[in-house]
Structure formats: C-alpha cells, structure tokens
Tab-separated table of C-alpha atoms in Angstrom:
chain	number	residue	atom	x	y	z
A	1	MET	CA	-0.086	-0.035	-0.073
A	2	LEU	CA	1.388	3.206	-0.979
A	3	ALA	CA	1.214	6.351	1.397
A	4	SER	CA	0.011	9.681	0.103
A	5	SER	CA	1.320	12.974	0.769
A	6	PRO	CA	-1.545	15.619	1.038
A	7	ALA	CA	0.243	18.213	-1.069
A	8	VAL	CA	0.652	15.727	-4.101
A	9	LEU	CA	-1.639	16.919	-6.843
A	10	ARG	CA	-2.201	15.227	-10.190
A	11	ALA	CA	-0.376	16.660	-13.343
A	12	SER	CA	-2.291	19.229	-15.412
A	13	GLY	CA	-1.435	19.675	-19.247
A	14	LEU	CA	0.806	22.551	-20.295
A	15	CYS	CA	1.483	23.838	-23.622
A	16	LEU	CA	5.377	24.198	-23.423
A	17	ARG	CA	7.329	25.931	-26.182
A	18	SER	CA	10.311	24.506	-28.000
A	19	PRO	CA	13.650	26.188	-28.023
A	20	LYS	CA	12.900	27.295	-31.478
A	21	SER	CA	10.040	29.530	-30.008
A	22	TRP	CA	12.721	31.725	-28.328
A	23	ALA	CA	13.776	33.074	-31.635
A	24	TRP	CA	11.877	36.138	-31.251
A	25	LEU	CA	13.475	36.810	-27.896
A	26	SER	CA	17.064	36.159	-29.174
A	27	GLY	CA	17.785	39.691	-30.443
A	28	PRO	CA	17.347	43.225	-29.373
A	29	ALA	CA	13.884	44.147	-28.383
A	30	LYS	CA	11.966	45.648	-31.429
A	31	VAL	CA	9.745	48.716	-31.032
A	32	ARG	CA	6.215	47.970	-32.207
A	33	PRO	CA	4.588	51.069	-33.860
A	34	GLY	CA	1.307	52.427	-32.211
A	35	GLY	CA	-2.021	52.010	-33.885
A	36	PRO	CA	-5.618	51.541	-33.278
A	37	GLY	CA	-6.108	50.020	-29.897
A	38	SER	CA	-2.226	50.326	-29.340
A	39	TRP	CA	-0.986	50.916	-25.913
A	40	ALA	CA	1.979	52.883	-27.188
A	41	PRO	CA	0.975	56.383	-25.812
A	42	ALA	CA	0.752	55.118	-22.433
A	43	ARG	CA	3.768	52.946	-22.149
A	44	LYS	CA	6.557	53.807	-19.864
A	45	ALA	CA	9.229	52.393	-18.038
A	46	ALA	CA	8.071	49.504	-15.447
A	47	THR	CA	9.849	48.543	-12.205
A	48	VAL	CA	10.359	44.921	-11.356
A	49	THR	CA	10.557	44.201	-7.565
A	50	LEU	CA	10.826	40.953	-5.457
A	51	GLU	CA	9.836	40.201	-2.121
A	52	PRO	CA	11.654	39.463	0.011
A	53	ALA	CA	14.020	41.910	-1.575
A	54	GLY	CA	17.823	40.958	-2.006
A	55	ARG	CA	19.505	37.822	-2.366
A	56	CYS	CA	17.685	34.692	-1.080
A	57	SER	CA	18.215	30.960	-1.139
A	58	TRP	CA	17.647	28.794	-4.288
A	59	ASP	CA	14.803	26.933	-2.391
A	60	GLU	CA	12.917	29.970	-1.145
A	61	PRO	CA	9.874	31.193	-3.073
A	62	VAL	CA	9.689	35.098	-4.138
A	63	ARG	CA	7.090	37.297	-5.017
A	64	ILE	CA	7.494	38.752	-8.282
A	65	LEU	CA	5.738	42.251	-8.905
A	66	VAL	CA	5.675	44.504	-11.787
A	67	ARG	CA	4.586	48.232	-11.400
A	68	GLY	CA	4.129	51.154	-13.734
A	69	LEU	CA	2.174	49.543	-16.562
A	70	ALA	CA	-0.927	50.804	-18.176
A	71	PRO	CA	-4.041	49.223	-16.901
A	72	GLY	CA	-4.762	46.021	-18.783
A	73	GLN	CA	-1.445	46.248	-20.631
A	74	ARG	CA	0.046	43.059	-22.371
A	75	VAL	CA	3.357	42.158	-21.413
A	76	THR	CA	5.814	39.234	-21.609
A	77	LEU	CA	8.127	38.459	-18.731
A	78	ARG	CA	11.190	36.493	-19.440
A	79	ALA	CA	13.825	34.907	-17.297
A	80	SER	CA	17.303	33.656	-18.048
A	81	LEU	CA	20.388	32.603	-16.251
A	82	ARG	CA	23.798	30.977	-17.270
A	83	ASP	CA	25.368	28.292	-15.181
A	84	GLU	CA	29.078	28.138	-14.490
A	85	LYS	CA	29.887	26.716	-17.848
A	86	GLY	CA	28.143	29.489	-19.547
A	87	ALA	CA	25.086	27.343	-20.784
A	88	LEU	CA	21.988	29.575	-21.068
A	89	PHE	CA	18.576	28.483	-19.453
A	90	ARG	CA	15.448	30.629	-20.323
A	91	ALA	CA	11.742	30.818	-19.643
A	92	HIS	CA	9.104	33.129	-20.603
A	93	ALA	CA	5.288	33.730	-20.035
A	94	ARG	CA	2.617	36.280	-21.279
A	95	TYR	CA	0.553	38.281	-18.696
A	96	ARG	CA	-1.978	41.285	-18.581
A	97	ALA	CA	-1.693	43.945	-16.091
A	98	ASP	CA	-4.578	44.697	-13.544
A	99	ALA	CA	-6.554	47.941	-13.541
A	100	ARG	CA	-4.000	49.568	-11.604
A	101	GLY	CA	-1.332	48.865	-14.112
A	102	GLU	CA	0.424	46.195	-11.833
A	103	LEU	CA	1.262	42.610	-12.108
A	104	ASP	CA	1.450	40.231	-9.060
A	105	LEU	CA	2.638	36.788	-10.187
A	106	THR	CA	0.975	35.429	-6.847
A	107	ARG	CA	-2.272	36.667	-8.327
A	108	ALA	CA	-2.007	36.829	-12.040
A	109	PRO	CA	-2.185	33.711	-14.124
A	110	ALA	CA	0.062	33.186	-17.047
A	111	LEU	CA	-1.552	33.431	-20.408
A	112	GLY	CA	0.758	31.167	-22.097
A	113	GLY	CA	4.382	30.622	-22.962
A	114	SER	CA	6.640	28.278	-21.277
A	115	PHE	CA	3.744	27.504	-18.914
A	116	ALA	CA	0.109	28.837	-18.391
A	117	GLY	CA	-1.999	29.429	-15.239
A	118	LEU	CA	-1.172	30.702	-11.657
A	119	GLU	CA	2.493	29.776	-11.202
A	120	PRO	CA	4.148	32.307	-9.017
A	121	MET	CA	7.558	30.481	-9.421
A	122	GLY	CA	7.083	29.218	-13.099
A	123	LEU	CA	9.764	31.338	-14.346
A	124	LEU	CA	12.286	29.398	-12.701
A	125	TRP	CA	11.028	25.900	-12.708
A	126	ALA	CA	9.948	26.272	-16.297
A	127	LEU	CA	13.685	27.180	-17.422
A	128	GLU	CA	14.888	25.290	-20.540
A	129	PRO	CA	18.172	24.929	-21.822
A	130	GLU	CA	19.089	26.880	-25.020
A	131	ARG	CA	21.069	23.786	-26.242
A	132	PRO	CA	19.237	20.504	-25.560
A	133	LEU	CA	20.350	17.662	-23.306
A	134	LEU	CA	21.733	19.948	-20.530
A	135	ARG	CA	20.770	19.675	-16.879
A	136	LEU	CA	21.005	22.604	-14.481
A	137	VAL	CA	23.386	21.929	-11.542
A	138	LYS	CA	25.134	24.192	-9.328
A	139	ARG	CA	29.017	23.384	-9.323
A	140	ASP	CA	30.197	25.976	-6.889
A	141	VAL	CA	27.798	26.714	-3.913
A	142	GLN	CA	29.902	29.439	-2.858
A	143	THR	CA	28.604	31.646	-5.692
A	144	PRO	CA	24.911	32.545	-6.459
A	145	PHE	CA	23.152	32.116	-9.824
A	146	ALA	CA	22.128	35.358	-11.106
A	147	VAL	CA	18.463	35.346	-12.727
A	148	GLU	CA	17.676	38.168	-15.057
A	149	LEU	CA	14.104	39.090	-15.237
A	150	GLU	CA	12.779	41.481	-18.057
A	151	VAL	CA	9.503	42.751	-18.767
A	152	LEU	CA	8.589	43.270	-22.580
A	153	ASP	CA	5.833	45.317	-23.948
A	154	GLY	CA	3.274	42.970	-25.909
A	155	HIS	CA	2.747	39.284	-26.495
A	156	ALA	CA	4.925	36.831	-28.367
A	157	PRO	CA	5.550	36.901	-31.221
A	158	GLU	CA	4.998	40.699	-31.290
A	159	ALA	CA	6.556	41.660	-28.037
A	160	GLY	CA	8.135	45.015	-28.231
A	161	ARG	CA	10.319	47.049	-26.299
A	162	LEU	CA	12.148	46.329	-22.895
A	163	LEU	CA	10.049	48.184	-20.296
A	164	GLY	CA	12.032	46.989	-17.054
A	165	ARG	CA	14.458	44.443	-15.769
A	166	THR	CA	16.233	43.426	-12.797
A	167	VAL	CA	18.776	40.792	-11.520
A	168	HIS	CA	17.729	38.327	-8.812
A	169	GLU	CA	20.409	36.402	-6.999
A	170	ARG	CA	19.776	33.130	-5.613
A	171	ARG	CA	22.309	31.529	-3.224
A	172	PHE	CA	23.316	27.949	-2.233
A	173	LEU	CA	25.051	28.714	0.991
A	174	PRO	CA	22.510	30.074	3.345
A	175	PRO	CA	23.450	32.786	5.657
A	176	GLY	CA	25.896	31.350	8.329
A	177	VAL	CA	26.187	28.093	6.821
A	178	ARG	CA	29.991	27.172	6.789
A	179	ARG	CA	31.600	24.703	4.316
A	180	GLU	CA	34.675	22.584	5.124
A	181	PRO	CA	36.318	20.529	2.665
A	182	VAL	CA	36.802	16.896	3.959
A	183	ARG	CA	40.083	14.829	3.201
A	184	ALA	CA	40.122	12.319	6.086
A	185	GLY	CA	41.644	8.984	5.369
A	186	ARG	CA	40.148	8.066	1.968
A	187	VAL	CA	36.863	10.210	2.389
A	188	ARG	CA	36.579	13.043	-0.139
A	189	ALA	CA	33.632	15.193	0.754
A	190	ALA	CA	32.414	18.529	1.681
A	191	LEU	CA	30.766	19.240	5.093
A	192	PHE	CA	28.328	21.949	5.797
A	193	LEU	CA	27.437	23.370	9.233
A	194	PRO	CA	24.509	25.272	10.499
A	195	PRO	CA	25.285	28.686	12.102
A	196	GLU	CA	23.581	28.007	15.513
A	197	PRO	CA	25.488	26.306	18.341
A	198	GLY	CA	25.239	22.578	17.939
A	199	PRO	CA	25.161	19.662	18.158
A	200	PHE	CA	22.829	18.854	15.130
A	201	PRO	CA	21.488	15.895	13.484
A	202	GLY	CA	24.005	14.525	10.730
A	203	ILE	CA	23.276	13.554	7.232
A	204	VAL	CA	25.313	11.928	4.287
A	205	ASP	CA	24.282	12.980	1.013
A	206	ILE	CA	25.049	10.983	-2.030
A	207	PHE	CA	24.072	11.794	-5.637
A	208	GLY	CA	23.967	9.216	-8.634
A	209	ALA	CA	25.992	7.829	-11.465
A	210	GLY	CA	27.459	11.113	-12.808
A	211	GLY	CA	30.326	10.808	-10.139
A	212	GLY	CA	32.236	13.932	-8.935
A	213	LEU	CA	31.075	15.891	-6.020
A	214	LEU	CA	27.833	17.887	-6.175
A	215	GLU	CA	27.161	19.942	-3.017
A	216	TYR	CA	24.165	22.061	-3.682
A	217	ARG	CA	21.428	19.957	-1.838
A	218	ALA	CA	23.731	19.507	1.082
A	219	SER	CA	24.533	23.268	1.466
A	220	LEU	CA	20.731	24.254	1.147
A	221	LEU	CA	19.859	21.287	3.693
A	222	ALA	CA	22.429	22.468	6.329
A	223	GLY	CA	20.309	25.718	6.345
A	224	LYS	CA	17.613	23.793	7.960
A	225	GLY	CA	19.432	22.638	11.070
A	226	PHE	CA	21.474	19.736	9.768
A	227	VAL	CA	25.218	18.829	9.519
A	228	VAL	CA	25.360	17.629	5.976
A	229	MET	CA	28.283	15.786	4.330
A	230	ALA	CA	28.154	15.867	0.579
A	231	LEU	CA	30.194	12.585	-0.312
A	232	ALA	CA	31.819	11.902	-3.379
A	233	TYR	CA	32.705	8.181	-4.143
A	234	TYR	CA	34.107	7.894	-7.698
A	235	ASN	CA	35.607	10.285	-10.449
A	236	TYR	CA	36.741	12.794	-8.028
A	237	GLU	CA	40.252	13.581	-7.069
A	238	ASP	CA	42.077	10.502	-6.196
A	239	LEU	CA	38.911	8.421	-5.968
A	240	PRO	CA	38.303	5.440	-8.521
A	241	LYS	CA	37.564	6.617	-11.983
A	242	SER	CA	34.625	4.279	-12.497
A	243	MET	CA	31.862	2.429	-10.588
A	244	GLU	CA	33.113	-0.995	-11.852
A	245	THR	CA	33.992	-1.895	-8.164
A	246	LEU	CA	32.784	-0.134	-5.104
A	247	HIS	CA	33.751	-1.189	-1.351
A	248	LEU	CA	31.306	-0.189	1.423
A	249	GLU	CA	34.434	0.131	3.731
A	250	TYR	CA	34.886	3.569	2.062
A	251	PHE	CA	31.310	4.585	2.844
A	252	GLU	CA	31.543	3.165	6.380
A	253	GLU	CA	34.552	5.425	6.999
A	254	ALA	CA	32.461	8.495	5.856
A	255	VAL	CA	29.805	7.412	8.276
A	256	ASN	CA	32.118	6.994	11.065
A	257	TYR	CA	33.663	10.457	10.400
A	258	LEU	CA	30.275	12.145	10.583
A	259	ARG	CA	29.151	10.340	13.722
A	260	ASN	CA	32.358	11.336	15.491
A	261	HIS	CA	32.176	14.973	14.598
A	262	PRO	CA	31.659	17.153	17.522
A	263	GLN	CA	28.872	19.101	16.161
A	264	VAL	CA	26.889	16.026	15.275
A	265	LYS	CA	24.071	14.631	17.372
A	266	GLY	CA	24.135	10.971	17.847
A	267	PRO	CA	23.944	8.170	18.106
A	268	GLY	CA	23.058	7.446	14.597
A	269	VAL	CA	23.025	9.556	11.335
A	270	GLY	CA	20.826	9.977	8.307
A	271	LEU	CA	21.493	9.032	4.598
A	272	LEU	CA	19.907	10.889	1.696
A	273	GLY	CA	20.328	9.646	-1.836
A	274	ILE	CA	19.167	9.988	-5.420
A	275	SER	CA	19.445	7.297	-8.268
A	276	LYS	CA	22.505	5.278	-7.630
A	277	GLY	CA	23.206	7.288	-4.546
A	278	ALA	CA	19.798	6.075	-3.232
A	279	GLU	CA	20.671	2.491	-3.968
A	280	LEU	CA	24.143	2.966	-2.210
A	281	CYS	CA	22.220	4.385	0.859
A	282	LEU	CA	20.122	1.308	0.727
A	283	SER	CA	23.068	-0.944	0.748
A	284	MET	CA	24.952	0.975	3.545
A	285	ALA	CA	21.910	0.877	5.862
A	286	SER	CA	21.764	-3.046	5.117
A	287	PHE	CA	25.407	-3.668	5.969
A	288	LEU	CA	26.663	-0.800	8.342
A	289	LYS	CA	25.988	0.236	11.772
A	290	GLY	CA	24.973	3.625	13.113
A	291	ILE	CA	22.423	4.558	10.401
A	292	THR	CA	19.100	5.645	11.908
A	293	ALA	CA	16.981	7.205	8.967
A	294	VAL	CA	17.270	6.944	5.246
A	295	VAL	CA	15.452	8.823	2.550
A	296	MET	CA	15.818	7.402	-0.942
A	297	ILE	CA	14.796	9.337	-4.084
A	298	ASN	CA	13.978	7.259	-7.120
A	299	GLY	CA	16.351	4.454	-5.830
A	300	SER	CA	16.870	0.742	-6.519
A	301	VAL	CA	16.450	-2.367	-4.580
A	302	VAL	CA	19.137	-4.078	-6.528
A	303	ASN	CA	22.695	-3.313	-7.062
A	304	VAL	CA	23.334	-1.628	-10.468
A	305	GLY	CA	26.546	-0.903	-12.469
A	306	GLY	CA	29.310	-2.669	-10.900
A	307	ALA	CA	30.016	-4.985	-8.020
A	308	LEU	CA	29.703	-3.982	-4.536
A	309	HIS	CA	31.859	-5.479	-1.748
A	310	TYR	CA	31.784	-5.504	2.027
A	311	LYS	CA	34.302	-7.685	3.895
A	312	ASP	CA	33.583	-11.196	2.616
A	313	GLU	CA	30.558	-10.518	0.887
A	314	THR	CA	29.654	-9.306	-2.686
A	315	LEU	CA	26.766	-7.981	-4.465
A	316	PRO	CA	26.948	-8.628	-8.310
A	317	PRO	CA	25.349	-6.043	-10.538
A	318	ILE	CA	22.028	-6.952	-12.074
A	319	GLY	CA	22.127	-8.130	-15.707
A	320	LEU	CA	20.565	-5.946	-18.275
A	321	ASP	CA	19.369	-6.392	-21.823
A	322	PRO	CA	20.332	-3.574	-24.252
A	323	SER	CA	18.082	-4.888	-26.787
A	324	ARG	CA	15.064	-3.592	-24.601
A	325	ILE	CA	16.103	-0.060	-25.062
A	326	LYS	CA	13.400	2.013	-26.819
A	327	VAL	CA	13.953	4.915	-29.127
A	328	THR	CA	11.833	8.040	-28.880
A	329	LYS	CA	10.638	9.843	-32.054
A	330	ASP	CA	13.534	12.394	-31.132
A	331	GLY	CA	16.223	9.528	-31.270
A	332	LEU	CA	16.638	9.545	-27.515
A	333	ALA	CA	16.906	6.319	-25.429
A	334	ASP	CA	14.315	5.275	-23.059
A	335	ILE	CA	16.017	2.536	-20.844
A	336	LEU	CA	13.336	2.008	-18.298
A	337	ASP	CA	12.902	-1.724	-19.269
A	338	VAL	CA	16.562	-2.199	-19.864
A	339	LEU	CA	17.395	-3.857	-16.179
A	340	ASN	CA	16.511	-7.572	-15.593
A	341	SER	CA	13.695	-8.265	-13.051
A	342	PRO	CA	14.995	-9.047	-9.492
A	343	LEU	CA	12.214	-11.413	-9.151
A	344	GLU	CA	13.840	-14.051	-11.466
A	345	GLU	CA	16.021	-16.510	-9.599
A	346	SER	CA	19.083	-15.682	-11.637
A	347	ASN	CA	19.184	-12.142	-10.465
A	348	GLN	CA	18.349	-12.497	-6.705
A	349	LYS	CA	22.044	-12.268	-5.936
A	350	SER	CA	21.847	-8.666	-6.747
A	351	ILE	CA	19.092	-7.737	-4.376
A	352	ILE	CA	20.264	-5.549	-1.489
A	353	PRO	CA	19.535	-7.350	1.893
A	354	VAL	CA	17.374	-4.600	3.236
A	355	GLU	CA	15.963	-6.928	5.653
A	356	ARG	CA	19.282	-6.494	7.782
A	357	ALA	CA	18.620	-2.839	8.222
A	358	GLU	CA	17.856	-1.203	11.501
A	359	SER	CA	16.990	2.115	9.963
A	360	THR	CA	13.667	4.111	9.280
A	361	PHE	CA	13.118	4.541	5.537
A	362	LEU	CA	11.366	7.154	3.405
A	363	PHE	CA	11.011	6.457	-0.430
A	364	LEU	CA	10.021	9.368	-2.478
A	365	VAL	CA	9.151	7.941	-6.064
A	366	GLY	CA	8.568	9.788	-9.290
A	367	GLN	CA	5.697	7.699	-10.955
A	368	ASP	CA	6.876	8.900	-14.282
A	369	ASP	CA	10.702	7.905	-13.746
A	370	HIS	CA	12.080	6.469	-17.024
A	371	ASN	CA	15.498	5.764	-15.488
A	372	TRP	CA	14.277	2.476	-13.701
A	373	LYS	CA	11.113	1.192	-11.943
A	374	SER	CA	11.506	3.137	-8.866
A	375	GLU	CA	7.876	2.640	-7.720
A	376	PHE	CA	8.278	-1.043	-8.258
A	377	TYR	CA	11.738	-1.116	-6.299
A	378	ALA	CA	10.169	0.859	-3.320
A	379	ASN	CA	7.463	-1.700	-3.123
A	380	GLU	CA	9.810	-4.669	-3.277
A	381	ALA	CA	11.921	-3.192	-0.537
A	382	SER	CA	8.780	-2.724	1.677
A	383	LYS	CA	7.793	-6.364	1.017
A	384	LEU	CA	11.153	-7.445	2.201
A	385	LEU	CA	11.399	-5.386	5.294
A	386	GLN	CA	7.777	-6.495	6.415
A	387	ALA	CA	8.399	-10.169	5.541
A	388	ASN	CA	11.288	-9.986	8.047
A	389	GLY	CA	9.214	-8.303	10.929
A	390	LYS	CA	10.630	-4.734	10.282
A	391	GLU	CA	8.780	-1.401	10.320
A	392	LYS	CA	6.861	-0.736	6.964
A	393	PRO	CA	8.479	2.345	5.123
A	394	GLN	CA	6.944	5.332	4.180
A	395	ILE	CA	6.234	5.610	0.579
A	396	ILE	CA	5.499	8.835	-1.128
A	397	CYS	CA	4.602	8.828	-4.871
A	398	TYR	CA	4.393	11.736	-7.179
A	399	PRO	CA	2.219	11.566	-10.291
A	400	GLY	CA	3.840	13.005	-13.255
A	401	ALA	CA	7.331	13.351	-11.613
A	402	GLY	CA	10.323	12.104	-13.345
A	403	HIS	CA	13.627	10.804	-12.271
A	404	TYR	CA	15.729	13.880	-11.048
A	405	ILE	CA	13.848	15.237	-8.073
A	406	GLU	CA	15.709	18.091	-6.945
A	407	PRO	CA	15.342	20.805	-4.309
A	408	PRO	CA	12.564	23.325	-5.071
A	409	TYR	CA	12.602	25.260	-8.361
A	410	PHE	CA	15.138	23.478	-10.227
A	411	PRO	CA	13.848	23.053	-13.650
A	412	MET	CA	13.000	19.464	-14.743
A	413	CYS	CA	15.806	17.662	-16.994
A	414	ARG	CA	13.875	16.239	-19.724
A	415	ALA	CA	16.870	14.202	-21.292
A	416	SER	CA	20.626	14.039	-20.889
A	417	LEU	CA	23.760	12.027	-21.345
A	418	HIS	CA	23.572	8.973	-18.962
A	419	THR	CA	27.132	8.044	-17.851
A	420	LEU	CA	26.504	4.324	-17.806
A	421	VAL	CA	24.545	4.087	-20.915
A	422	GLY	CA	26.803	6.408	-22.997
A	423	ARG	CA	24.269	8.069	-24.805
A	424	PRO	CA	21.428	10.564	-24.082
A	425	VAL	CA	18.352	9.262	-22.339
A	426	ILE	CA	14.930	10.627	-21.393
A	427	TRP	CA	14.258	10.986	-17.534
A	428	GLY	CA	10.532	11.324	-17.715
A	429	GLY	CA	8.281	13.811	-15.884
A	430	GLU	CA	5.910	16.424	-16.770
A	431	PRO	CA	7.289	19.988	-15.825
A	432	ARG	CA	4.385	21.383	-13.522
A	433	ALA	CA	3.944	18.122	-11.708
A	434	HIS	CA	7.529	17.697	-11.378
A	435	ALA	CA	7.882	21.057	-9.858
A	436	MET	CA	5.293	20.332	-7.445
A	437	ALA	CA	6.765	17.157	-6.343
A	438	GLN	CA	10.168	18.902	-5.685
A	439	VAL	CA	8.502	21.414	-3.381
A	440	ASP	CA	6.692	18.671	-1.346
A	441	ALA	CA	9.504	16.327	-1.334
A	442	TRP	CA	11.930	18.928	-0.066
A	443	LYS	CA	9.280	19.462	2.885
A	444	GLN	CA	9.102	15.787	3.475
A	445	ILE	CA	12.747	15.358	3.814
A	446	GLN	CA	13.117	18.039	6.578
A	447	ILE	CA	10.119	16.611	8.376
A	448	PHE	CA	11.342	13.123	8.193
A	449	PHE	CA	14.979	13.882	9.356
A	450	HIS	CA	14.032	16.140	12.209
A	451	LYS	CA	11.643	13.514	13.405
A	452	HIS	CA	13.833	10.515	13.350
A	453	LEU	CA	17.252	12.192	14.004
A	454	GLY	CA	16.091	14.059	16.994
A	455	GLY	CA	16.372	17.631	15.727
A	456	GLU	CA	14.038	20.413	16.637
A	457	LYS	CA	10.495	20.345	15.395
A	458	VAL	CA	10.392	21.909	11.892
A	459	THR	CA	7.840	24.204	10.766
A	460	ILE	CA	7.529	24.668	7.036
A	461	PRO	CA	6.276	28.171	6.114
A	462	PRO	CA	3.011	27.968	4.401
A	463	LYS	CA	4.404	30.034	1.441
A	464	LEU	CA	6.547	27.024	0.479
A	465	GLU	CA	3.442	25.041	-0.179
A	466	SER	CA	1.689	27.899	-1.946
A	467	PHE	CA	4.511	29.426	-4.169
A	468	ILE	CA	4.945	26.672	-6.806
C-alpha cells in the first residue's frame, strides 16, 4: 500500500514551447509602432521588484511584482540564467496587467508561454536549456546564480521594447552556513555546518552515477538545521575513476567520520540519496551500523552498474538487456525496461539485503521515472522489510514526476547524457507536476529527518506550499 502526501496533486497539461520558440527573444527588443487600440501612448518604464528583496536561497519562493504599466497592458516576462559553464537557460510567460497597471505573479495567471496558469515560481521551474540535453546543476555553492528578469511590451511573437529588468541572485550557501572540505583517510567530501550552536543531526548526502562531488543539496539542507556531508565516491580527485567496483568500507569510513564529529548529535546519522546514490544508501543501511534514518529518491532495491563489496560479501550487478532500449521519436533512449527483473531467480543475488537494516525509511518516488522502475523497487523493498518483521517504510509517490527530483525550483531535466549508458536518455516527468513534487519532497525530507534524528521540530512556512 502506498502512502500519499496531502500536497501531491495530479499533473495538469501544459503547452510548453520548444527552444525554437525563443527566436523572437534572441535579439534586441523591437519597438512595435502604435496604431488603433495600441497601448503605445501610455507605455513607460516599469519597475520589477521581488519580495523578499535582495539575495535569497535557491529553495525559497519569491513574490515577483511589476509596477508602472498601463491598466490591462499586455506584457511578456522572461527569465534567464547562465550556469558556471556558460550554458543559457530561459523561460517566458505572457501576462496582462490589472486595472492599476500592476502585475503580481502570486495573483495573475500566465496566459501562455513556457507555462500557463497561476504559477508564481514558473519562471524558474520552467527554465529550459538553449542547447538540448543539458541539466541545470550548481557546481560552486559559494557563488549564487544570477537570474535576469525582464518585462517586454506585448505578447509573443510581437513583443516590443524592454520596459524593465532586474537581476535576482539566488544563493546556495544559506546565511551562516559554513563549508569545510573533508580529506580524512580515504574520504573525499564537503561538510556543511549550520550557524547556530550545535550539536545537530547529521546526514550523508550522495548523488547518482554522474560521479564527482555535487554539494548544492547538502548546502541548502544545512540551512535547515542539519550537519550535511556531501560525499563523493568516484571520479573525483584520487577516488576511483569508475563504478566498476565499489567497497562499502569507504562509505563506512564516511559515516564514522560524521558520527564522531563534535557538531553531530548521535547516536546515529541519516542518509539521503538519489538514483545510484539512493541505491548505495540502501546498501549502507543494510550492511553498516550507526544509520538511523534513510531517504531514498528514485532508488533501486538491486545493485546496479558494478560489483559492491563489503568484507567477505559481494553483491554482483544485476543483468541487463540492451535490446530492450526503446528509441523516442527524437532519437533519445528510453531505458526503463533495460534492467532484468530481480524477481527472476538468476538475478536475486543482486538484491540488496534490506531486511538486515535497522533504519527507518522514506521512499520518494516519481511515478513517471524513466531511468528505472522506482515505484516497483520501493514496493519490493517494503515487502522485504515487512516479511522480516521490520517497520513498514513510508512511500510517497508523485504522479507526473520524473527521475531527477531536486530541491525546489530546479527546472526538470527532460533528457541528458547517461554516464553508464553512454548516450542521451529521457528521464521522464511533466514540468508542472515535477515542480510540485520537488516542493513537497523537500518538505518531507526535512520533516522526516528532524523526526527520526532528534532535531528540533520543523515548521515549513505556508508560502513554501503555495508558491509553486
């Protein structure tokens, strides 16, 4: 039986524009001549403001307001940002000012563009890469993303002159949070500590098969009252260059480092992982001591990609059949059915022995995940736990959500290069439903860890639920 989150809503259809639809926005804004019914005589400079003003954390909602328009004036709002590699991400939406010549995105529905309807944060979660097959990630959490917001006269494809603009900085290192690089024994990581006096609950944060060290989820979560270790496990500094063979002793060393840190409240720690990282969290909870609570985002119940060793035990990778790859009309790979079923006897040696775990689990599942069958894996893990007298895990399923469930307001990644497959794959998801899932999942992660790791009772601001 699947648990439901009250904030989970079903996906609604959107009319999303292709990157080609940006052609009209790619050059300088053109002045549209006045004519019968034209607003030209009344048009003037508009002011774009955000509440709260100033820099805010990436996972925080903002209220976007435009003032100085003519009553009922038609305008187009567009947002853009560049990542650290210079890749451009953009979104736009069409609006009509109210009778006072103002526009409040918490009250005014978008009339079309990258999204439609009342979506106060749509200009962020609907961002799309100018070049396809790119995923927006933050590589340096010590610098913010700068989001440019512009107001143009009229609606596409006839949008006219630029009426106003502002630059909104969204940070990844919350106020007072400290970052400490970790090079202890074999462990390569970054540790994020909250500003208030500790100790705090401790969490190890692990990403997927892309390798390297991604810190943005850990840095944001540290602002919620946790000591969070972003842990690399391959393809970073002097760590192994591939996942062909992994040893749980490395992860055990990382867990012990965190448990022994003076700012970490014991006796156990939490684990947070997505994709391959979630699968590793399940293995860690099954084999290692000192793990109290585990959140798995679209994880697996079987070992995938390479052999996993711990002492004298080995979990072989589950088999796969490349002939089961489907190809979309865009020429992208759909790998949903590639992995063999763990229910077949020949594959059962790859099942993670979750029945050994002494942890409490939360499974967050995107029901349109096309990387693998996350919902099936969560249910199989639940069956194994309950069959062995363990507590039934909490499973929250999100209709219309894809594979990469990120912190709030990250745009959904439709497709990108899969490290293990060696070609671009689709990740699944419908943008609005995915955005809603990310807001709720972020809330559920905080509630779960504060409850089971003995932190302070967390209060999620109502605005986090309403500003989608």
